Amino acid sequence: MLVKAKKNALQNLYIVEIVKGLAITMKNMLFGKTVTIQYPEERRQYSERYRGQHYIKATNGVENCTACMLCPTVCPAECIHIEAGERPDKEKYPVKFEIDVLRCCFCGMCEEACPKDAIKLSNIYEMSQQQREAYDKGFLLEQRGNK
Ligand code: SF4
Ligand code: SF4
């Protein structure tokens, strides 16, 4: 048999519970730990291992990449597109190097696979762009972050 607990008039109006809830809110508002930051003036420090914006490393202004095609081969999202070319001072180089970041899952396998230490993932996490074709070779050569 269901026994109903008896409630007094205050409990029926939920006043005590409302006051208790308000007290908790006020306590957290006035003395609680702040978890928000004043972005963009303040920025979060991410781990050293954070994998963000890709970039291509260059030595003396020439990209380290030799268009060996290892990174597009291992990429699980198939989002790296390279067009290889040849030039006298280098056996092969990427004429085109594009990453479709909308498909990328930032697994870091391209970085792991690269024998030339050419493709890297930086700690840059602000990756919004105004142009769709922004993630091309020229753009990737300019990015670096603090890695
Ligand atoms: S981080 Fe992973 S998904 Fe993104 S381009 Fe590299 S291999 Fe592909
Ligand atoms: S694995 Fe490295 S060298 Fe090979 S195509 Fe990718 S970035 Fe270039």
PDB file of C-alpha atoms and ligand atoms in Angstrom:
ATOM      1  CA  MET A   1       0.000   0.000   0.000  1.00  0.00           C
ATOM      2  CA  LEU A   2       1.287   3.448  -0.944  1.00  0.00           C
ATOM      3  CA  VAL A   3       1.807   5.669   2.114  1.00  0.00           C
ATOM      4  CA  LYS A   4       1.849   9.391   1.345  1.00  0.00           C
ATOM      5  CA  ALA A   5       4.252  11.434   3.505  1.00  0.00           C
ATOM      6  CA  LYS A   6       2.611  14.287   5.271  1.00  0.00           C
ATOM      7  CA  LYS A   7       3.844  17.743   4.275  1.00  0.00           C
ATOM      8  CA  ASN A   8       3.430  20.984   6.133  1.00  0.00           C
ATOM      9  CA  ALA A   9       2.238  24.216   4.459  1.00  0.00           C
ATOM     10  CA  LEU A  10       5.799  25.507   3.766  1.00  0.00           C
ATOM     11  CA  GLN A  11       6.779  22.273   2.097  1.00  0.00           C
ATOM     12  CA  ASN A  12       3.673  22.372  -0.029  1.00  0.00           C
ATOM     13  CA  LEU A  13       4.652  25.797  -1.334  1.00  0.00           C
ATOM     14  CA  TYR A  14       8.247  24.633  -1.967  1.00  0.00           C
ATOM     15  CA  ILE A  15       9.502  27.837  -0.322  1.00  0.00           C
ATOM     16  CA  VAL A  16      12.222  26.118   1.688  1.00  0.00           C
ATOM     17  CA  GLU A  17      13.504  24.325  -1.422  1.00  0.00           C
ATOM     18  CA  ILE A  18      13.470  27.525  -3.489  1.00  0.00           C
ATOM     19  CA  VAL A  19      15.434  29.365  -0.790  1.00  0.00           C
ATOM     20  CA  LYS A  20      17.917  26.483  -0.565  1.00  0.00           C
ATOM     21  CA  GLY A  21      18.426  26.530  -4.343  1.00  0.00           C
ATOM     22  CA  LEU A  22      18.921  30.295  -4.386  1.00  0.00           C
ATOM     23  CA  ALA A  23      21.448  30.040  -1.544  1.00  0.00           C
ATOM     24  CA  ILE A  24      23.506  27.512  -3.521  1.00  0.00           C
ATOM     25  CA  THR A  25      23.363  29.732  -6.635  1.00  0.00           C
ATOM     26  CA  MET A  26      24.464  32.812  -4.674  1.00  0.00           C
ATOM     27  CA  LYS A  27      27.253  30.893  -2.926  1.00  0.00           C
ATOM     28  CA  ASN A  28      28.648  29.702  -6.264  1.00  0.00           C
ATOM     29  CA  MET A  29      28.221  33.110  -7.874  1.00  0.00           C
ATOM     30  CA  LEU A  30      30.016  35.018  -5.118  1.00  0.00           C
ATOM     31  CA  PHE A  31      32.590  32.535  -3.807  1.00  0.00           C
ATOM     32  CA  GLY A  32      32.743  29.793  -6.412  1.00  0.00           C
ATOM     33  CA  LYS A  33      35.710  29.033  -8.658  1.00  0.00           C
ATOM     34  CA  THR A  34      35.593  30.874 -12.009  1.00  0.00           C
ATOM     35  CA  VAL A  35      35.725  28.464 -14.903  1.00  0.00           C
ATOM     36  CA  THR A  36      35.106  30.876 -17.756  1.00  0.00           C
ATOM     37  CA  ILE A  37      37.825  33.000 -19.377  1.00  0.00           C
ATOM     38  CA  GLN A  38      37.710  36.419 -21.056  1.00  0.00           C
ATOM     39  CA  TYR A  39      38.309  35.209 -24.604  1.00  0.00           C
ATOM     40  CA  PRO A  40      39.948  36.510 -26.822  1.00  0.00           C
ATOM     41  CA  GLU A  41      41.972  38.591 -24.326  1.00  0.00           C
ATOM     42  CA  GLU A  42      42.649  35.405 -22.355  1.00  0.00           C
ATOM     43  CA  ARG A  43      43.457  32.148 -24.071  1.00  0.00           C
ATOM     44  CA  ARG A  44      43.574  28.643 -22.706  1.00  0.00           C
ATOM     45  CA  GLN A  45      46.900  26.845 -22.527  1.00  0.00           C
ATOM     46  CA  TYR A  46      46.501  23.499 -24.171  1.00  0.00           C
ATOM     47  CA  SER A  47      48.690  20.467 -23.652  1.00  0.00           C
ATOM     48  CA  GLU A  48      51.956  20.110 -25.581  1.00  0.00           C
ATOM     49  CA  ARG A  49      50.388  17.077 -27.188  1.00  0.00           C
ATOM     50  CA  TYR A  50      47.398  19.040 -28.533  1.00  0.00           C
ATOM     51  CA  ARG A  51      46.879  18.459 -32.247  1.00  0.00           C
ATOM     52  CA  GLY A  52      45.533  21.496 -34.066  1.00  0.00           C
ATOM     53  CA  GLN A  53      46.179  23.340 -37.308  1.00  0.00           C
ATOM     54  CA  HIS A  54      48.462  21.524 -39.760  1.00  0.00           C
ATOM     55  CA  TYR A  55      51.546  23.146 -41.174  1.00  0.00           C
ATOM     56  CA  ILE A  56      54.322  22.173 -43.567  1.00  0.00           C
ATOM     57  CA  LYS A  57      57.877  22.610 -42.378  1.00  0.00           C
ATOM     58  CA  ALA A  58      60.331  24.334 -44.696  1.00  0.00           C
ATOM     59  CA  THR A  59      64.128  24.584 -44.766  1.00  0.00           C
ATOM     60  CA  ASN A  60      65.623  27.719 -46.355  1.00  0.00           C
ATOM     61  CA  GLY A  61      62.248  28.563 -47.820  1.00  0.00           C
ATOM     62  CA  VAL A  62      61.845  25.151 -49.501  1.00  0.00           C
ATOM     63  CA  GLU A  63      59.216  22.769 -48.146  1.00  0.00           C
ATOM     64  CA  ASN A  64      60.597  19.546 -46.624  1.00  0.00           C
ATOM     65  CA  CYS A  65      57.898  17.543 -48.368  1.00  0.00           C
ATOM     66  CA  THR A  66      59.043  15.309 -51.230  1.00  0.00           C
ATOM     67  CA  ALA A  67      55.531  14.311 -52.290  1.00  0.00           C
ATOM     68  CA  CYS A  68      56.154  10.694 -51.309  1.00  0.00           C
ATOM     69  CA  MET A  69      52.401  10.198 -50.787  1.00  0.00           C
ATOM     70  CA  LEU A  70      52.767   8.421 -47.449  1.00  0.00           C
ATOM     71  CA  CYS A  71      50.551  10.850 -45.570  1.00  0.00           C
ATOM     72  CA  PRO A  72      47.562  10.618 -47.944  1.00  0.00           C
ATOM     73  CA  THR A  73      48.000   6.837 -47.880  1.00  0.00           C
ATOM     74  CA  VAL A  74      47.759   6.532 -44.083  1.00  0.00           C
ATOM     75  CA  CYS A  75      45.138   9.259 -43.616  1.00  0.00           C
ATOM     76  CA  PRO A  76      41.962   7.500 -42.397  1.00  0.00           C
ATOM     77  CA  ALA A  77      39.777  10.395 -43.515  1.00  0.00           C
ATOM     78  CA  GLU A  78      41.334  10.583 -47.005  1.00  0.00           C
ATOM     79  CA  CYS A  79      41.518  14.324 -46.669  1.00  0.00           C
ATOM     80  CA  ILE A  80      45.057  15.054 -47.920  1.00  0.00           C
ATOM     81  CA  HIS A  81      45.329  15.810 -51.622  1.00  0.00           C
ATOM     82  CA  ILE A  82      48.785  16.124 -53.158  1.00  0.00           C
ATOM     83  CA  GLU A  83      49.830  16.702 -56.740  1.00  0.00           C
ATOM     84  CA  ALA A  84      53.489  15.845 -57.270  1.00  0.00           C
ATOM     85  CA  GLY A  85      55.875  17.602 -59.599  1.00  0.00           C
ATOM     86  CA  GLU A  86      59.607  17.531 -60.391  1.00  0.00           C
ATOM     87  CA  ARG A  87      62.160  20.277 -60.393  1.00  0.00           C
ATOM     88  CA  PRO A  88      65.961  20.375 -60.943  1.00  0.00           C
ATOM     89  CA  ASP A  89      67.002  21.064 -57.331  1.00  0.00           C
ATOM     90  CA  LYS A  90      64.693  18.447 -55.855  1.00  0.00           C
ATOM     91  CA  GLU A  91      63.578  15.081 -57.068  1.00  0.00           C
ATOM     92  CA  LYS A  92      59.918  15.607 -56.268  1.00  0.00           C
ATOM     93  CA  TYR A  93      57.897  18.277 -54.566  1.00  0.00           C
ATOM     94  CA  PRO A  94      54.206  18.955 -54.022  1.00  0.00           C
ATOM     95  CA  VAL A  95      52.821  21.245 -56.702  1.00  0.00           C
ATOM     96  CA  LYS A  96      49.546  21.141 -54.793  1.00  0.00           C
ATOM     97  CA  PHE A  97      49.099  20.218 -51.158  1.00  0.00           C
ATOM     98  CA  GLU A  98      45.623  20.563 -49.748  1.00  0.00           C
ATOM     99  CA  ILE A  99      43.977  19.334 -46.581  1.00  0.00           C
ATOM    100  CA  ASP A 100      40.222  19.123 -46.268  1.00  0.00           C
ATOM    101  CA  VAL A 101      40.025  20.007 -42.576  1.00  0.00           C
ATOM    102  CA  LEU A 102      36.283  19.463 -42.480  1.00  0.00           C
ATOM    103  CA  ARG A 103      36.991  15.766 -42.911  1.00  0.00           C
ATOM    104  CA  CYS A 104      40.161  15.617 -40.811  1.00  0.00           C
ATOM    105  CA  CYS A 105      39.825  13.942 -37.402  1.00  0.00           C
ATOM    106  CA  PHE A 106      43.208  15.269 -36.144  1.00  0.00           C
ATOM    107  CA  CYS A 107      44.503  11.789 -35.445  1.00  0.00           C
ATOM    108  CA  GLY A 108      48.103  12.828 -36.203  1.00  0.00           C
ATOM    109  CA  MET A 109      48.836   9.804 -38.376  1.00  0.00           C
ATOM    110  CA  CYS A 110      50.098  11.995 -41.227  1.00  0.00           C
ATOM    111  CA  GLU A 111      52.655  13.504 -38.852  1.00  0.00           C
ATOM    112  CA  GLU A 112      53.704  10.060 -37.626  1.00  0.00           C
ATOM    113  CA  ALA A 113      54.096   8.651 -41.109  1.00  0.00           C
ATOM    114  CA  CYS A 114      56.054  11.478 -42.712  1.00  0.00           C
ATOM    115  CA  PRO A 115      59.696  10.433 -43.307  1.00  0.00           C
ATOM    116  CA  LYS A 116      60.774  14.042 -43.911  1.00  0.00           C
ATOM    117  CA  ASP A 117      59.241  15.585 -40.792  1.00  0.00           C
ATOM    118  CA  ALA A 118      57.378  17.831 -43.219  1.00  0.00           C
ATOM    119  CA  ILE A 119      53.758  17.741 -42.141  1.00  0.00           C
ATOM    120  CA  LYS A 120      53.078  18.716 -38.541  1.00  0.00           C
ATOM    121  CA  LEU A 121      50.137  19.548 -36.344  1.00  0.00           C
ATOM    122  CA  SER A 122      50.533  22.769 -34.394  1.00  0.00           C
ATOM    123  CA  ASN A 123      48.793  23.959 -31.231  1.00  0.00           C
ATOM    124  CA  ILE A 124      46.659  26.469 -33.159  1.00  0.00           C
ATOM    125  CA  TYR A 125      43.003  25.858 -32.401  1.00  0.00           C
ATOM    126  CA  GLU A 126      41.450  28.943 -33.991  1.00  0.00           C
ATOM    127  CA  MET A 127      40.862  27.531 -37.418  1.00  0.00           C
ATOM    128  CA  SER A 128      37.931  29.424 -38.863  1.00  0.00           C
ATOM    129  CA  GLN A 129      38.489  30.691 -42.387  1.00  0.00           C
ATOM    130  CA  GLN A 130      36.631  33.028 -44.679  1.00  0.00           C
ATOM    131  CA  GLN A 131      37.646  31.159 -47.806  1.00  0.00           C
ATOM    132  CA  ARG A 132      36.961  27.531 -48.531  1.00  0.00           C
ATOM    133  CA  GLU A 133      40.232  26.957 -50.397  1.00  0.00           C
ATOM    134  CA  ALA A 134      42.396  28.442 -47.643  1.00  0.00           C
ATOM    135  CA  TYR A 135      44.111  25.185 -46.584  1.00  0.00           C
ATOM    136  CA  ASP A 136      46.435  25.003 -49.533  1.00  0.00           C
ATOM    137  CA  LYS A 137      50.223  24.725 -49.673  1.00  0.00           C
ATOM    138  CA  GLY A 138      50.867  28.457 -49.345  1.00  0.00           C
ATOM    139  CA  PHE A 139      48.700  28.691 -46.256  1.00  0.00           C
ATOM    140  CA  LEU A 140      50.130  25.526 -44.674  1.00  0.00           C
ATOM    141  CA  LEU A 141      53.695  26.803 -45.128  1.00  0.00           C
ATOM    142  CA  GLU A 142      52.846  29.921 -43.124  1.00  0.00           C
ATOM    143  CA  GLN A 143      51.319  28.168 -40.093  1.00  0.00           C
ATOM    144  CA  ARG A 144      53.344  26.979 -37.170  1.00  0.00           C
ATOM    145  CA  GLY A 145      52.073  27.855 -33.711  1.00  0.00           C
ATOM    146  CA  ASN A 146      54.623  27.335 -30.946  1.00  0.00           C
ATOM    147  CA  LYS A 147      55.792  23.847 -31.882  1.00  0.00           C
TER     148      LYS A 147
HETATM  149  S1  SF4 B   1      45.411  14.304 -38.776  1.00  0.00           S
HETATM  150 FE1  SF4 B   1      44.672  12.270 -39.402  1.00  0.00          FE
HETATM  151  S2  SF4 B   1      42.766  12.677 -40.480  1.00  0.00           S
HETATM  152 FE2  SF4 B   1      43.848  14.624 -40.352  1.00  0.00          FE
HETATM  153  S3  SF4 B   1      45.005  14.794 -42.235  1.00  0.00           S
HETATM  154 FE3  SF4 B   1      46.371  13.830 -40.740  1.00  0.00          FE
HETATM  155  S4  SF4 B   1      46.089  11.618 -41.010  1.00  0.00           S
HETATM  156 FE4  SF4 B   1      44.380  12.665 -42.014  1.00  0.00          FE
HETATM  157  S1  SF4 B   2      54.525  11.992 -45.847  1.00  0.00           S
HETATM  158 FE1  SF4 B   2      55.694  13.890 -45.641  1.00  0.00          FE
HETATM  159  S2  SF4 B   2      57.061  13.930 -47.384  1.00  0.00           S
HETATM  160 FE2  SF4 B   2      55.499  12.407 -47.816  1.00  0.00          FE
HETATM  161  S3  SF4 B   2      53.903  13.535 -48.953  1.00  0.00           S
HETATM  162 FE3  SF4 B   2      53.324  13.626 -46.810  1.00  0.00          FE
HETATM  163  S4  SF4 B   2      54.211  15.533 -46.040  1.00  0.00           S
HETATM  164 FE4  SF4 B   2      55.223  15.061 -47.976  1.00  0.00          FE
END
